PDB file of C-alpha atoms in Angstrom:
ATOM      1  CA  UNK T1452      53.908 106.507  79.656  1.00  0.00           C
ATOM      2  CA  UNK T1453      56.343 103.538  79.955  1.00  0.00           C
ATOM      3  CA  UNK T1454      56.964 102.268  76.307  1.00  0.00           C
ATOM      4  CA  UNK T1455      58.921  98.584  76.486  1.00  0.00           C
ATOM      5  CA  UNK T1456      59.524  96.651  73.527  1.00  0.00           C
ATOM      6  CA  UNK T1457      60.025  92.569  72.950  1.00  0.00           C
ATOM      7  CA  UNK T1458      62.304  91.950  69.981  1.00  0.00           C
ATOM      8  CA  UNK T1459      62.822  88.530  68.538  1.00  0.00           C
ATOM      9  CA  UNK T1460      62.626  86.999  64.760  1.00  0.00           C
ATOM     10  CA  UNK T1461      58.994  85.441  65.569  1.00  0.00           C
ATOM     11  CA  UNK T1462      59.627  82.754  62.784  1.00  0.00           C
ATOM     12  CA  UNK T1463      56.821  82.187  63.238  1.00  0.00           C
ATOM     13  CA  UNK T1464      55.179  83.781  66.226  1.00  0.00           C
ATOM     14  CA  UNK T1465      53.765  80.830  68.705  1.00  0.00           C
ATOM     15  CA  UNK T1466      51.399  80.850  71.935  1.00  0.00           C
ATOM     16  CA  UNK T1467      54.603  81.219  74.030  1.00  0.00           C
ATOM     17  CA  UNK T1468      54.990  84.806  72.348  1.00  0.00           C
ATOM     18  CA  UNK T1469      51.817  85.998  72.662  1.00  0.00           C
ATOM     19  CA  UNK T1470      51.703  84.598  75.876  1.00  0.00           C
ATOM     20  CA  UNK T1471      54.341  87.450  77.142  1.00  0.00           C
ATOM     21  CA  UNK T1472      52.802  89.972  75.105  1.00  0.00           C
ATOM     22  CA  UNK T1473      49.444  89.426  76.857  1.00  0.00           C
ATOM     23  CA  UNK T1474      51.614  89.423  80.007  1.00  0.00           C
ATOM     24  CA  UNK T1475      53.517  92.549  78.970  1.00  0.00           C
ATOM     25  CA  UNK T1476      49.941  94.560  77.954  1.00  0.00           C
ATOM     26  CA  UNK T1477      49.041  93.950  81.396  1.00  0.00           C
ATOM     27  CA  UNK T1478      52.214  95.633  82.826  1.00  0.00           C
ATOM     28  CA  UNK T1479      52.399  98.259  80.467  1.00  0.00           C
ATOM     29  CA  UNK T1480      51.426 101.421  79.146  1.00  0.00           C
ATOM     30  CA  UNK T1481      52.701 100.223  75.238  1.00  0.00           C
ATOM     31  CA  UNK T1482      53.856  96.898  74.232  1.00  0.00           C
ATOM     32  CA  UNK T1483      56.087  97.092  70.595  1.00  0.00           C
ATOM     33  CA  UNK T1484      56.514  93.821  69.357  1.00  0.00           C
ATOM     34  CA  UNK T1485      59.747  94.134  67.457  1.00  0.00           C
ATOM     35  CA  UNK T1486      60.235  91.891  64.527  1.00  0.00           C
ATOM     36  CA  UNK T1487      63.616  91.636  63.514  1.00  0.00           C
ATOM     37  CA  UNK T1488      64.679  91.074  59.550  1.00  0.00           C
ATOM     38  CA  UNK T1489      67.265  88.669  60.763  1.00  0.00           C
ATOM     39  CA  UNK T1490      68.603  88.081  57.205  1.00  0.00           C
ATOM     40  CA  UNK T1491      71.876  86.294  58.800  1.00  0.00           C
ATOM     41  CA  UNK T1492      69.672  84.040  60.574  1.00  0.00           C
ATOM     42  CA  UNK T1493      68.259  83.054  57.031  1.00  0.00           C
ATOM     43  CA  UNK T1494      64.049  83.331  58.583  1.00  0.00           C
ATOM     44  CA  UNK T1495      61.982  80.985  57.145  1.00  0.00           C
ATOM     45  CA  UNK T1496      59.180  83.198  56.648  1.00  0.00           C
ATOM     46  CA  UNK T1497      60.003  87.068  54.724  1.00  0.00           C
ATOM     47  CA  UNK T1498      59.894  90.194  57.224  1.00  0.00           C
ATOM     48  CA  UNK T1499      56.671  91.367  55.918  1.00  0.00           C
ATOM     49  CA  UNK T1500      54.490  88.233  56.314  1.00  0.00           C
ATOM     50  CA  UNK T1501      55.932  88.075  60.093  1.00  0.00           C
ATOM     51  CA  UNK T1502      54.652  91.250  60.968  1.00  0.00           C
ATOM     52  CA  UNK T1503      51.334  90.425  59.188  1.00  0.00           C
ATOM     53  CA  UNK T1504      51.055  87.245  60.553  1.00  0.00           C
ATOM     54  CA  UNK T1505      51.966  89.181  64.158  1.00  0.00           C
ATOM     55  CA  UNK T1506      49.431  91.721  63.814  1.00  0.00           C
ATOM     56  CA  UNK T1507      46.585  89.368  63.247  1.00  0.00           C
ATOM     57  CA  UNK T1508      47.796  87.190  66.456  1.00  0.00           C
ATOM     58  CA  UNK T1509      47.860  89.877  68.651  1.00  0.00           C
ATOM     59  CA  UNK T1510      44.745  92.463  67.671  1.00  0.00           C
ATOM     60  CA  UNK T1511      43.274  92.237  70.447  1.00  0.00           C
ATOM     61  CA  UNK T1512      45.689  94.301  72.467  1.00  0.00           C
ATOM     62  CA  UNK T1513      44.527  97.414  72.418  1.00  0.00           C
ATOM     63  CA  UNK T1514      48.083  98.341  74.035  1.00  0.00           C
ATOM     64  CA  UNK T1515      50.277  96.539  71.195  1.00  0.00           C
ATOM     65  CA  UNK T1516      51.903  97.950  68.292  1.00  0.00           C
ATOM     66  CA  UNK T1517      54.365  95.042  65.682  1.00  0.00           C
ATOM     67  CA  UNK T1518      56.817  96.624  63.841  1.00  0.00           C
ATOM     68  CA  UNK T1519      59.788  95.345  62.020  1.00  0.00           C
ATOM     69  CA  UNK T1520      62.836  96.817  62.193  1.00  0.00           C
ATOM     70  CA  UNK T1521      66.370  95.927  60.694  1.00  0.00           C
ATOM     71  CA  UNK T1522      68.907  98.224  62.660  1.00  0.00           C
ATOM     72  CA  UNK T1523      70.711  97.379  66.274  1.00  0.00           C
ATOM     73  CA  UNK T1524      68.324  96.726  68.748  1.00  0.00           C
ATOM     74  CA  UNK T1525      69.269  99.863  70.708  1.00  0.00           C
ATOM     75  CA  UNK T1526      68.598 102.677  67.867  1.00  0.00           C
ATOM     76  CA  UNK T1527      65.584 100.993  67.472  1.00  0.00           C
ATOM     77  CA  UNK T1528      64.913 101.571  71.020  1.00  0.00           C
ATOM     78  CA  UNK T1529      66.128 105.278  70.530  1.00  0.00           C
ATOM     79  CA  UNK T1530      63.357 105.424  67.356  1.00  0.00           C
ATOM     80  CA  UNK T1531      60.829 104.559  69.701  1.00  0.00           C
ATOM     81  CA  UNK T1532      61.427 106.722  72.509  1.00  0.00           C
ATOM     82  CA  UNK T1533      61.483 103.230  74.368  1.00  0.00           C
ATOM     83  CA  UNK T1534      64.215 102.128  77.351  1.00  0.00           C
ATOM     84  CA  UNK T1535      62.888  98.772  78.511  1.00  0.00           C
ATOM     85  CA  UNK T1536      63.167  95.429  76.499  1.00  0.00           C
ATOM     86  CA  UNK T1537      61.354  92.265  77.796  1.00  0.00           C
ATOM     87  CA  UNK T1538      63.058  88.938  77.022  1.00  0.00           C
ATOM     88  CA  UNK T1539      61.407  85.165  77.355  1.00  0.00           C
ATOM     89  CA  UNK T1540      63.059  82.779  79.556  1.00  0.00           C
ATOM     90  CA  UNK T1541      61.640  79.240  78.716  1.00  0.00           C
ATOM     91  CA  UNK T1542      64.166  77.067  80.629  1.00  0.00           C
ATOM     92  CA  UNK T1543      67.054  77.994  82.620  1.00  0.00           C
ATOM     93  CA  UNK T1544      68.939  77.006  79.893  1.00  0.00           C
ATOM     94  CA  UNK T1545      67.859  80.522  77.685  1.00  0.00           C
ATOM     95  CA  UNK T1546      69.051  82.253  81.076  1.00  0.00           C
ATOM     96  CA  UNK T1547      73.105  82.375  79.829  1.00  0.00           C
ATOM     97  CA  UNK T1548      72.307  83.635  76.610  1.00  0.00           C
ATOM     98  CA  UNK T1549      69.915  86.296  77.552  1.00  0.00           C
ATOM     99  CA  UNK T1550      71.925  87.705  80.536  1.00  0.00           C
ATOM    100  CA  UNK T1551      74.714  88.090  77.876  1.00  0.00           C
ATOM    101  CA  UNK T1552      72.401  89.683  75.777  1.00  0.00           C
ATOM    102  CA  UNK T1553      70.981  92.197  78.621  1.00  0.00           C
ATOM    103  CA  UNK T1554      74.699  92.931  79.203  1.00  0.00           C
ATOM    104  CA  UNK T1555      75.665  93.768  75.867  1.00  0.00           C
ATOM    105  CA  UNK T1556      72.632  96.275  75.076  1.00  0.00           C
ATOM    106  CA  UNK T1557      73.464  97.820  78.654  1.00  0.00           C
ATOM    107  CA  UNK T1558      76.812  98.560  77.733  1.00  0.00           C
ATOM    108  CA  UNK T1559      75.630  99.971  74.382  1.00  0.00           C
ATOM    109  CA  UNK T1560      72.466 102.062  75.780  1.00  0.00           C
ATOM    110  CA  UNK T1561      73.730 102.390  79.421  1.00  0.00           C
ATOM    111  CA  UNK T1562      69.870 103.405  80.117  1.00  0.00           C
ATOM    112  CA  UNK T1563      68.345 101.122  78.764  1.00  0.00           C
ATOM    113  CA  UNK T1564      67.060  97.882  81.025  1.00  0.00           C
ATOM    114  CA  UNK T1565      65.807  94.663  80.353  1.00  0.00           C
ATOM    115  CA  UNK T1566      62.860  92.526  81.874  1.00  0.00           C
ATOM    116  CA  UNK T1567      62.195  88.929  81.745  1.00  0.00           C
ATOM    117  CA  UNK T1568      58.864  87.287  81.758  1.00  0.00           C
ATOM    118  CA  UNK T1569      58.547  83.318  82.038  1.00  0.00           C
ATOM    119  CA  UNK T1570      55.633  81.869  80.111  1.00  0.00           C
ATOM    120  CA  UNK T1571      52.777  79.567  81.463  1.00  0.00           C
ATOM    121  CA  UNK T1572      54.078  76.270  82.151  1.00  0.00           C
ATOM    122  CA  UNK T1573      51.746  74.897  78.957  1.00  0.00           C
ATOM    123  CA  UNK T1574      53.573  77.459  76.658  1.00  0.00           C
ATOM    124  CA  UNK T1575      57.647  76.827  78.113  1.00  0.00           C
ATOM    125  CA  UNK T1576      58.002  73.960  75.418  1.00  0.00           C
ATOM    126  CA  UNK T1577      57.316  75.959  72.465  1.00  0.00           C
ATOM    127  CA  UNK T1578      59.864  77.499  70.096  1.00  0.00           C
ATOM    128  CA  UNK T1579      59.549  78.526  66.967  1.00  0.00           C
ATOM    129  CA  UNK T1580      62.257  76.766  65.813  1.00  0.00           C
ATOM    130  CA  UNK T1581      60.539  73.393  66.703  1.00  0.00           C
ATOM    131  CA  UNK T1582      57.021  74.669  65.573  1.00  0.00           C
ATOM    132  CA  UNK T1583      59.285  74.991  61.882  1.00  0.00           C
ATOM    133  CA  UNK T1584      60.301  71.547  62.303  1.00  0.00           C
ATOM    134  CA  UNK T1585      57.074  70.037  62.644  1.00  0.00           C
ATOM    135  CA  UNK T1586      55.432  72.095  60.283  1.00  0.00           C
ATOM    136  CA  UNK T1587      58.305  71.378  57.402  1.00  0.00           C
ATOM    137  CA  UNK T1588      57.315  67.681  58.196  1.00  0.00           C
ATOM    138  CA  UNK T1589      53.497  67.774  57.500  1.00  0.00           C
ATOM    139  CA  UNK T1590      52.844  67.763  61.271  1.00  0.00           C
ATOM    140  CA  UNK T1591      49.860  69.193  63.097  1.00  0.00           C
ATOM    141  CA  UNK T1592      50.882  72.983  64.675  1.00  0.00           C
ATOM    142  CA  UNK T1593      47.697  73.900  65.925  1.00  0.00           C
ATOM    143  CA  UNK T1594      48.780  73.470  69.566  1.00  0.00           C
ATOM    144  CA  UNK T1595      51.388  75.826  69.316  1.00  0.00           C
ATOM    145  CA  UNK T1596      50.541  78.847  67.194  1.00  0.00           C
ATOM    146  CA  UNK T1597      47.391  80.565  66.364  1.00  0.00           C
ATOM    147  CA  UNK T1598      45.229  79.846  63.454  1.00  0.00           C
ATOM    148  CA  UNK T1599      46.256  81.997  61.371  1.00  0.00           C
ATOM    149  CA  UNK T1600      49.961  80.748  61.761  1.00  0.00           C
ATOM    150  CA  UNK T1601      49.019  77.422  61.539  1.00  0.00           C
ATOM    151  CA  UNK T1602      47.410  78.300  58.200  1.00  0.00           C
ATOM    152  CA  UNK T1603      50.410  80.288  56.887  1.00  0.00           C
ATOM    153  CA  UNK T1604      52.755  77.566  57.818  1.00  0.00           C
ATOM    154  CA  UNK T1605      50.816  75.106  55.628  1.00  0.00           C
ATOM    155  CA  UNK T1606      50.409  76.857  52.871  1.00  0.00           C
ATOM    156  CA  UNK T1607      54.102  77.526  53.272  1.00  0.00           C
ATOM    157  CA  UNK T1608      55.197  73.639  53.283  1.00  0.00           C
ATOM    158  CA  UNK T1609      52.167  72.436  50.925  1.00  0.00           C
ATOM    159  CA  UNK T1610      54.797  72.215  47.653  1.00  0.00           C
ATOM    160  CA  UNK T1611      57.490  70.634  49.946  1.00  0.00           C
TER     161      UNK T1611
END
């Protein structure tokens, strides 16, 4: 059974995230979305309602499994019994940064591989960090994120 697991903050998680999931369900056996405390990274949202808010989103793979996780990405990896990490690549401007990335954790876990997976062309605009933005200004999210994101986000920015 090939386990591979997608870290990232998912502050929040958007359409282009659960686009690759979906992808990555497809491909294979077991899909762990890893959500990453991040504290240095100051997240907008707290660990727990990430995961929550992750879990709801993606439900209806059968194949996926969100946990959080707040250790280097590669003893996480060794937790899960897991030696493949899929990565987004938006724009070949994320291409640098995760190729730097891949390098590092191969260096640390030297069996450990990483994957990328490009999102539908509808979903390559979307970051969380500009879904945040808009949100934090009162503007409309439901493009970008599911529902129950959109929701969360609100309620987040409604005493703002």
């Amino acid at each position: 059974m090939t386990t591979v697991v997608y870290p990232g903050t998912f502050d929040p998680i958007t359409n282009g995230h659960t686009d690759l999931v979906e992808r990555a369900s497809r491909i294979f056996d077991k899909v762990i979305l890893a959500i990453a405390a991040s504290p240095r990274k100051k997240p907008l949202l707290p660990l727990e309602q990430r995961v929550e808010l992750a879990e709801a989103v993606v439900s209806q793979y059968g194949n996926v499994e969100v946990c959080g996780f707040d250790c280097l990405l590669t003893d996480f990896l060794a937790q899960q019994q897991a030696r493949v990490i899929i990565r987004g690549l938006r724009a070949v401007s994320d291409f640098e940064y995760e190729l730097q990335l891949a390098n590092l954790n191969r260096a640390m876990a030297p069996d450990v591989e990483s994957i990328f997976l490009t999102p539908e062309e509808r979903n390559s605009y979307i970051s969380s960090t500009l879904v945040r933005e808009i949100s934090c200004l009162k503007g409309d999210v439901s493009k970008f994120v599911h529902p129950t994101v959109a929701q969360a986000l609100k309620e987040h920015f409604k005493n703002d």
